[in-house]
Coordinates of C-alpha atoms and ligand atoms in Angstrom, one line a residue:
X292 CA 11.5 47.5 32.7
X293 CA 9.2 47.7 29.7
X294 CA 5.6 48.3 30.4
X295 CA 3.3 45.5 29.1
X296 CA 1.1 46.9 26.5
X297 CA -2.4 45.7 26.9
X298 CA -4.2 44.2 24.0
X299 CA -7.0 46.2 22.5
X300 CA -10.6 45.8 23.5
X301 CA -13.1 48.0 21.6
X302 CA -16.0 48.9 23.8
X303 CA -17.7 52.3 24.2
X304 CA -21.5 52.8 24.6
X305 CA -21.8 56.4 25.8
X306 CA -20.1 59.8 26.0
X307 CA -19.3 59.8 29.8
X308 CA -18.1 56.6 31.3
X309 CA -14.5 56.0 32.2
X310 CA -12.3 56.6 29.1
X311 CA -9.4 54.1 28.9
X312 CA -8.4 54.2 25.2
X313 CA -8.8 56.9 22.6
X314 CA -7.6 58.0 19.2
X315 CA -6.2 61.6 19.0
X316 CA -5.9 63.2 15.5
X317 CA -2.9 64.8 13.8
X318 CA -2.5 68.1 11.9
X319 CA 0.1 66.8 9.4
X320 CA -0.2 68.1 5.9
X321 CA -3.7 69.5 6.5
X322 CA -5.2 71.3 3.5
X323 CA -7.9 73.9 3.1
X324 CA -9.9 72.1 0.4
X325 CA -11.1 73.8 -2.8
X326 CA -14.7 74.8 -3.2
X327 CA -17.3 72.1 -3.3
X328 CA -21.1 72.3 -2.6
X329 CA -21.3 70.9 0.9
X330 CA -18.2 72.6 2.2
X331 CA -19.2 76.0 0.8
X332 CA -22.5 75.9 2.6
X333 CA -20.6 75.6 5.9
X334 CA -18.0 78.3 5.5
X335 CA -19.5 81.4 7.1
X336 CA -20.3 84.2 4.6
X337 CA -17.9 86.6 6.2
X338 CA -15.1 84.1 6.7
X339 CA -11.5 84.7 5.7
X340 CA -11.5 81.2 4.1
X341 CA -13.8 82.0 1.2
X342 CA -12.0 81.6 -2.1
X343 CA -8.8 80.2 -0.5
X344 CA -7.5 76.8 -0.7
X345 CA -4.2 74.8 -0.4
X346 CA -1.9 73.4 2.1
X347 CA -1.9 75.2 5.5
X348 CA 1.3 77.0 6.5
X349 CA 3.9 74.6 7.9
X350 CA 4.3 76.7 11.0
X351 CA 0.6 76.4 11.9
X352 CA 0.7 72.7 11.2
X353 CA 3.7 72.2 13.5
X354 CA 2.1 74.3 16.3
X355 CA -1.2 72.4 16.0
X356 CA 0.7 69.1 16.2
X357 CA 2.5 70.3 19.3
X358 CA -0.8 71.0 21.0
X359 CA -2.3 67.6 19.9
X360 CA 0.9 65.8 21.2
X361 CA 0.7 67.6 24.5
X362 CA -3.0 66.7 24.8
X363 CA -2.1 63.1 24.1
X364 CA 0.5 63.2 26.9
X365 CA -2.0 64.7 29.3
X366 CA -4.4 61.8 28.6
X367 CA -1.6 59.2 28.9
X368 CA -0.5 60.7 32.2
X369 CA -4.0 59.8 33.4
X370 CA -3.6 56.2 32.4
X371 CA -5.5 56.5 29.1
X372 CA -4.0 54.7 26.1
X373 CA -3.7 57.0 23.1
X374 CA -3.4 56.0 19.5
X375 CA -2.7 58.3 16.5
X376 CA -3.7 58.0 12.9
X377 CA -1.4 57.7 9.9
X378 CA -1.9 60.8 7.7
X379 CA -2.1 60.2 3.9
X380 CA -1.0 62.7 1.3
X381 CA -3.9 65.1 1.4
X382 CA -2.5 67.1 -1.6
X383 CA -3.7 64.3 -3.8
X384 CA -7.0 64.9 -5.6
X385 CA -10.1 62.7 -5.0
X386 CA -11.2 61.1 -8.3
X387 CA -14.1 58.6 -8.5
X388 CA -16.3 57.8 -11.6
X389 CA -18.7 60.4 -10.2
X390 CA -16.7 63.4 -9.1
X391 CA -13.3 65.1 -8.9
X392 CA -11.9 67.5 -6.3
X393 CA -8.4 68.8 -6.4
X394 CA -7.3 68.1 -2.8
X395 CA -8.3 66.4 0.4
X396 CA -8.5 67.8 4.0
X397 CA -6.6 66.2 6.9
X398 CA -7.0 63.8 9.9
X399 CA -7.2 66.1 12.9
X400 CA -10.9 65.2 13.7
X401 CA -11.3 61.4 14.0
X402 CA -14.7 62.0 15.7
X403 CA -16.1 63.0 12.3
X404 CA -15.2 59.7 10.6
X405 CA -15.3 56.9 13.3
X406 CA -18.5 56.0 15.2
X407 CA -17.8 53.6 18.1
X408 CA -20.9 51.7 19.3
X409 CA -20.1 48.9 21.7
X410 CA -17.5 46.6 20.1
X411 CA -18.1 48.2 16.7
X412 CA -16.3 51.0 15.0
X413 CA -18.2 52.2 11.9
X414 CA -16.6 54.4 9.3
X415 CA -19.2 57.1 8.3
X416 CA -20.2 57.8 4.7
X417 CA -19.0 61.4 5.1
X418 CA -20.6 64.0 3.0
X419 CA -17.8 66.2 1.7
X420 CA -15.9 65.1 -1.4
X421 CA -12.6 66.1 0.0
X422 CA -13.2 63.7 3.0
X423 CA -14.1 60.7 0.9
X424 CA -10.8 58.9 1.6
X425 CA -10.1 60.1 5.1
X426 CA -10.9 56.7 6.6
X427 CA -7.6 55.5 5.1
X428 CA -5.7 57.4 7.9
X429 CA -7.4 55.1 10.4
X430 CA -7.1 51.8 8.6
X431 CA -3.7 50.8 10.2
X432 CA -5.3 51.2 13.6
X433 CA -8.5 49.4 12.6
X434 CA -6.4 46.5 11.2
X435 CA -4.4 46.3 14.5
X436 CA -7.6 46.4 16.6
X437 CA -9.1 43.7 14.4
X438 CA -6.0 41.5 14.9
X439 CA -5.9 42.0 18.6
X440 CA -9.6 42.0 19.6
X441 CA -11.5 38.9 18.4
X442 CA -14.8 40.7 19.2
X443 CA -14.1 43.9 17.3
X444 CA -16.5 44.6 14.5
X445 CA -14.9 46.8 11.8
X446 CA -17.7 48.2 9.7
X447 CA -17.9 50.8 6.9
X448 CA -21.1 52.4 5.7
X449 CA -21.7 52.4 1.9
X450 CA -19.5 54.9 0.2
X451 CA -21.8 57.6 -1.3
X452 CA -21.7 58.8 -4.9
X453 CA -21.6 62.5 -4.0
X454 CA -22.7 63.7 -7.4
X455 CA -24.3 67.1 -7.7
X456 CA -27.6 65.5 -7.0
X457 CA -26.6 65.2 -3.4
X458 CA -26.5 69.0 -2.9
X459 CA -29.1 71.8 -3.2
X460 CA -27.9 74.4 -5.7
X461 CA -29.8 77.0 -3.5
X462 CA -26.8 77.0 -1.2
X463 CA -24.2 77.8 -3.9
X464 CA -24.0 81.4 -3.0
X465 CA -22.1 83.4 -0.4
X466 CA -24.9 86.0 -0.3
X467 CA -27.7 84.0 1.2
X468 CA -27.6 85.9 4.5
X469 CA -28.0 84.6 8.0
X470 CA -31.7 85.3 8.2
X471 CA -32.5 83.2 5.2
X472 CA -30.2 80.4 6.4
X473 CA -32.0 80.3 9.7
X474 CA -35.3 80.2 7.9
X475 CA -34.1 77.2 5.8
X476 CA -32.6 75.5 8.9
X477 CA -35.9 75.8 10.7
X478 CA -37.6 74.1 7.7
X479 CA -34.9 71.5 7.5
X480 CA -34.0 72.7 4.0
X481 CA -30.4 71.7 4.3
X482 CA -27.6 71.7 1.7
X483 CA -27.7 67.9 1.4
X484 CA -30.6 66.3 -0.5
X485 CA -32.1 62.8 0.1
X486 CA -30.5 61.2 -2.9
X487 CA -28.6 58.6 -0.8
X488 CA -27.7 58.0 2.8
X489 CA -25.2 60.5 4.2
X490 CA -23.8 60.9 7.7
X491 CA -20.8 62.1 9.5
X492 CA -20.0 60.3 12.8
X493 CA -19.8 63.6 14.7
X494 CA -23.6 64.0 14.2
X495 CA -24.2 61.0 16.5
X496 CA -24.3 61.0 20.3
X497 CA -24.3 57.7 22.2
X498 CA -26.6 57.3 25.2
X499 CA -26.4 53.5 25.7
X500 CA -29.5 52.0 24.0
X501 CA -30.3 55.4 22.4
X502 CA -28.5 57.1 19.6
X503 CA -29.3 60.8 19.1
X504 CA -28.5 62.0 15.6
X505 CA -28.5 65.5 14.2
X506 CA -30.2 66.1 10.9
X507 CA -28.3 68.9 9.2
X508 CA -25.8 69.7 6.4
X509 CA -23.7 66.6 7.0
X510 CA -26.3 64.0 7.9
X511 CA -29.6 63.6 6.0
X512 CA -32.7 61.6 6.8
X513 CA -31.6 58.6 4.8
X514 CA -28.4 58.6 6.7
X515 CA -30.3 58.4 10.0
X516 CA -32.5 55.7 8.6
X517 CA -29.4 53.8 7.5
X518 CA -28.1 54.0 11.1
X519 CA -31.5 52.8 12.4
X520 CA -31.4 49.7 10.2
X521 CA -27.7 49.1 11.0
X522 CA -28.2 49.2 14.7
X523 CA -31.4 47.2 15.2
X524 CA -31.0 46.9 19.0
X525 CA -30.8 50.7 19.4
X526 CA -33.4 53.4 19.3
X527 CA -32.2 56.0 16.9
X528 CA -33.6 59.5 17.3
X529 CA -33.4 62.3 14.8
X530 CA -33.0 65.8 16.2
X531 CA -32.4 69.3 14.7
X532 CA -31.4 72.6 16.1
X533 CA -33.1 75.5 14.2
X534 CA -31.0 78.3 15.7
X535 CA -27.9 77.2 13.8
X536 CA -27.4 78.8 10.3
X537 CA -24.5 76.3 9.5
X538 CA -25.6 73.0 11.1
X539 CA -22.9 70.5 11.0
X540 CA -22.0 68.0 13.8
X541 CA -23.9 67.8 17.1
X542 CA -20.8 68.3 19.3
X543 CA -20.8 72.0 19.7
X544 CA -24.5 72.1 20.3
X545 CA -25.6 69.2 22.6
X546 CA -23.1 67.9 25.1
X547 CA -24.1 65.1 27.6
X548 CA -21.9 65.2 30.7
X549 CA -23.3 62.3 32.7
X550 CA -26.5 60.3 33.0
X551 CA -29.3 62.9 33.6
X552 CA -27.4 66.1 32.4
X553 CA -26.9 67.7 29.0
X554 CA -25.5 71.1 28.0
X555 CA -27.3 72.7 25.2
X556 CA -26.1 75.6 23.1
X557 CA -28.4 78.5 24.1
X558 CA -28.4 79.8 20.5
X559 CA -29.4 76.3 19.2
X560 CA -32.0 75.0 21.6
X561 CA -33.5 71.6 21.1
X562 CA -37.2 72.2 20.0
X563 CA -39.8 71.5 22.7
X564 CA -41.4 68.6 20.8
X565 CA -38.0 66.8 20.7
X566 CA -37.4 67.0 24.4
X567 CA -40.0 64.5 25.5
X568 CA -37.7 61.5 25.9
X569 CA -35.4 63.6 28.1
X570 CA -38.2 65.1 30.1
X571 CA -40.0 61.9 30.7
X572 CA -36.9 60.3 32.1
X573 CA -35.9 63.3 34.3
X574 CA -32.9 64.3 32.3
X575 CA -31.9 68.0 32.6
X576 CA -31.0 70.0 29.6
X577 CA -29.3 73.3 30.6
X578 CA -27.8 76.2 28.7
X579 CA -24.1 76.0 28.1
X580 CA -21.9 78.9 29.3
X581 CA -21.0 81.6 26.7
X582 CA -17.8 81.1 24.7
X583 CA -14.8 83.2 25.9
X584 CA -14.2 84.5 22.4
X585 CA -16.3 86.5 20.0
X586 CA -14.7 85.1 16.9
X587 CA -13.1 81.8 15.8
X588 CA -9.4 81.7 15.2
X589 CA -8.2 82.5 11.6
X590 CA -9.0 80.1 8.8
X591 CA -11.4 78.1 11.0
X592 CA -14.6 76.4 9.8
X593 CA -16.1 76.1 13.3
X594 CA -18.0 78.6 15.4
X595 CA -16.9 80.0 18.7
X596 CA -19.1 77.3 20.3
X597 CA -16.2 74.9 20.2
X598 CA -16.2 76.1 23.8
X599 CA -18.6 73.3 24.6
X600 CA -16.8 70.7 22.4
X601 CA -15.4 69.1 25.6
X602 CA -14.0 65.6 26.2
X603 CA -15.6 63.9 29.2
X604 CA -13.1 61.5 30.8
X605 CA -15.6 60.1 33.4
X606 CA -18.7 61.4 35.2
X607 CA -16.6 63.7 37.3
X608 CA -13.8 64.8 35.0
X609 CA -13.8 66.8 31.8
X610 CA -11.2 68.3 29.5
X611 CA -12.0 71.9 28.6
X612 CA -10.0 74.2 26.3
X613 CA -7.7 76.4 28.4
X614 CA -9.0 79.8 27.2
X615 CA -12.7 78.8 27.7
X616 CA -12.9 80.2 31.2
X617 CA -16.7 80.5 31.3
X618 CA -17.2 76.9 30.2
X619 CA -14.6 75.8 32.8
X620 CA -16.4 77.8 35.5
X621 CA -19.7 76.2 34.6
X622 CA -18.2 72.7 34.8
X623 CA -16.8 73.5 38.2
X624 CA -20.2 74.6 39.4
X625 CA -21.6 71.4 38.1
X626 CA -19.2 69.5 40.3
X627 CA -16.8 68.4 37.5
X628 CA -13.1 68.4 37.9
X629 CA -11.7 70.4 35.0
X630 CA -8.6 69.6 33.1
X631 CA -7.4 72.5 31.1
X632 CA -6.1 71.7 27.7
X633 CA -4.5 74.2 25.3
X634 CA -6.0 73.6 21.8
X635 CA -7.4 76.8 20.4
X636 CA -4.6 77.2 17.8
X637 CA -5.5 73.8 16.4
X638 CA -9.2 74.5 16.1
X639 CA -8.8 75.5 12.4
X640 CA -7.6 72.0 11.6
X641 CA -11.0 70.5 12.3
X642 CA -12.4 71.4 15.7
X643 CA -12.1 71.1 19.5
X644 CA -11.3 68.5 22.1
X645 CA -14.3 66.2 21.3
X646 CA -13.7 66.5 17.5
X647 CA -10.0 65.6 17.7
X648 CA -10.7 62.4 19.5
X649 CA -12.5 59.1 18.9
X650 CA -13.4 56.6 21.6
X651 CA -12.0 53.1 21.6
X652 CA -12.7 52.0 25.1
X653 CA -14.9 53.3 27.9
X654 CA -15.7 51.2 31.0
X655 CA -19.4 51.1 29.8
X656 CA -22.2 48.8 29.0
X657 CA -25.3 48.7 26.9
X658 CA -27.8 50.5 29.3
X659 CA -31.2 51.9 28.9
X660 CA -31.1 55.4 30.2
X661 CA -34.6 56.3 28.7
X662 CA -36.9 53.5 29.8
X663 CA -39.9 55.8 29.4
X664 CA -40.3 56.5 25.6
Ligands
LIG110 O1 -20.4 75.2 15.9 O2 -19.2 75.3 14.1 C1 -18.5 72.6 15.0 C2 -18.5 71.1 15.2 C3 -17.2 70.5 14.8 N1 -17.3 69.0 14.9 C4 -19.8 74.6 15.0 C5 -19.8 73.1 14.9

C-alpha cells in the first residue's frame, strides 16, 4: 500500500510548537569560498581555514551527507515530513554587475536563507557574496509548495548590491585581536555598513507576534527595518550580544525552548536594557550549559556553541547533538525529552541541528506571548 502524501501547508509562527514538516540541508559539492570581506570577518583569527578555499574533500562531503540523511530518517520516524534542497554547482563563480567571487558555498544550512513566518517563506537578502544565489537550491521546493498550498506566500527580499561599500575595511585584517573585536561588537561597529538592507534568516527568532532579530555581521539595522516594514502585524525587536567577537546568526546564542523559557549563551548575555520585554512578561532567560568540546571541528566557521543550536520538535522534545552531553543533561533537567542526533562531523558545512533545518509547518498560530511591552 502506498502511503498518501499529504499536500503541503506552510504554517510556522514560533520555534517550539509541534513540528510536522521541515527542510533538511545537504552537504553536496560544498565549497570553502574564497576570501571576501564579510566572510573574512567571521573566520576566527587562529582558524585553519584562513587562506584556504576550494571544494571540500569528497570523503567529508559523503560523511556529512550520511549524517544529514540519518537525521532526516530520525525525523521521519517521528512522523515529520522532510524535504531536501536541490544543490546547484557551487564551483561556479558569482558574477553580477557589482561584484565577482570565484566560488559559492553550499546548501547545508537552509535556516540561513529561508525565514518562515506564518504562511510565508521569505528568502533573505544574505550578506556574503558567495551565498548570493543559494536560494536557487530551494526554488524547486518553493515552487512545489506554491502549487500545492493556495495560501502559501513565497517572498524574496530585494537582492543586495554587495559592493565594497557594504563592508567596513577596518575588518580586512586577520590581526585585529579578540579584545578589539569585543570592543567593536559592544559599540555595534560591525563588518557590514548601513548602505542597504542586509539580513540572514538565521538572525531572526520567531515568538508569535514578536520577531527578535540579531544586529551583527550578517544583519544590519536597515535589514531589521526592512523586516519591520515587511511584517506590519508583527513587533520586530533588534537585539545584540556584546560578548561575541564574531557575531553572526542568533541560533548559537539565544535559544527559546517553550513559552516562558530561553537559553542564553553565558559568554554572550543579552544586555539588561534589552531584557525588559522578557522580564515584564515573566519569561525566564537562563544560561546554557557549557559545550562538550573546547574547539570546533576542522575547517569549521562556527564556534563550539553549536552545542545550543538545537532543534525543538515540540514543547517537551528536543534534538541535541549526540556528543553535547552537558547540553543534553541540562535539557533533561528542564523536563525535555532529548533525542540524540549525530551531526558534529557535518558542522563544518554550515552549522548545527537548527542551522541545517528550516521550518515548513508547526502546529502553531499567531499568538501574543508578550502582551506587556
Ligand atoms: O557561534 O559560531 C554559529 C551560528 C550558525 N548559524 C557561532 C554561531
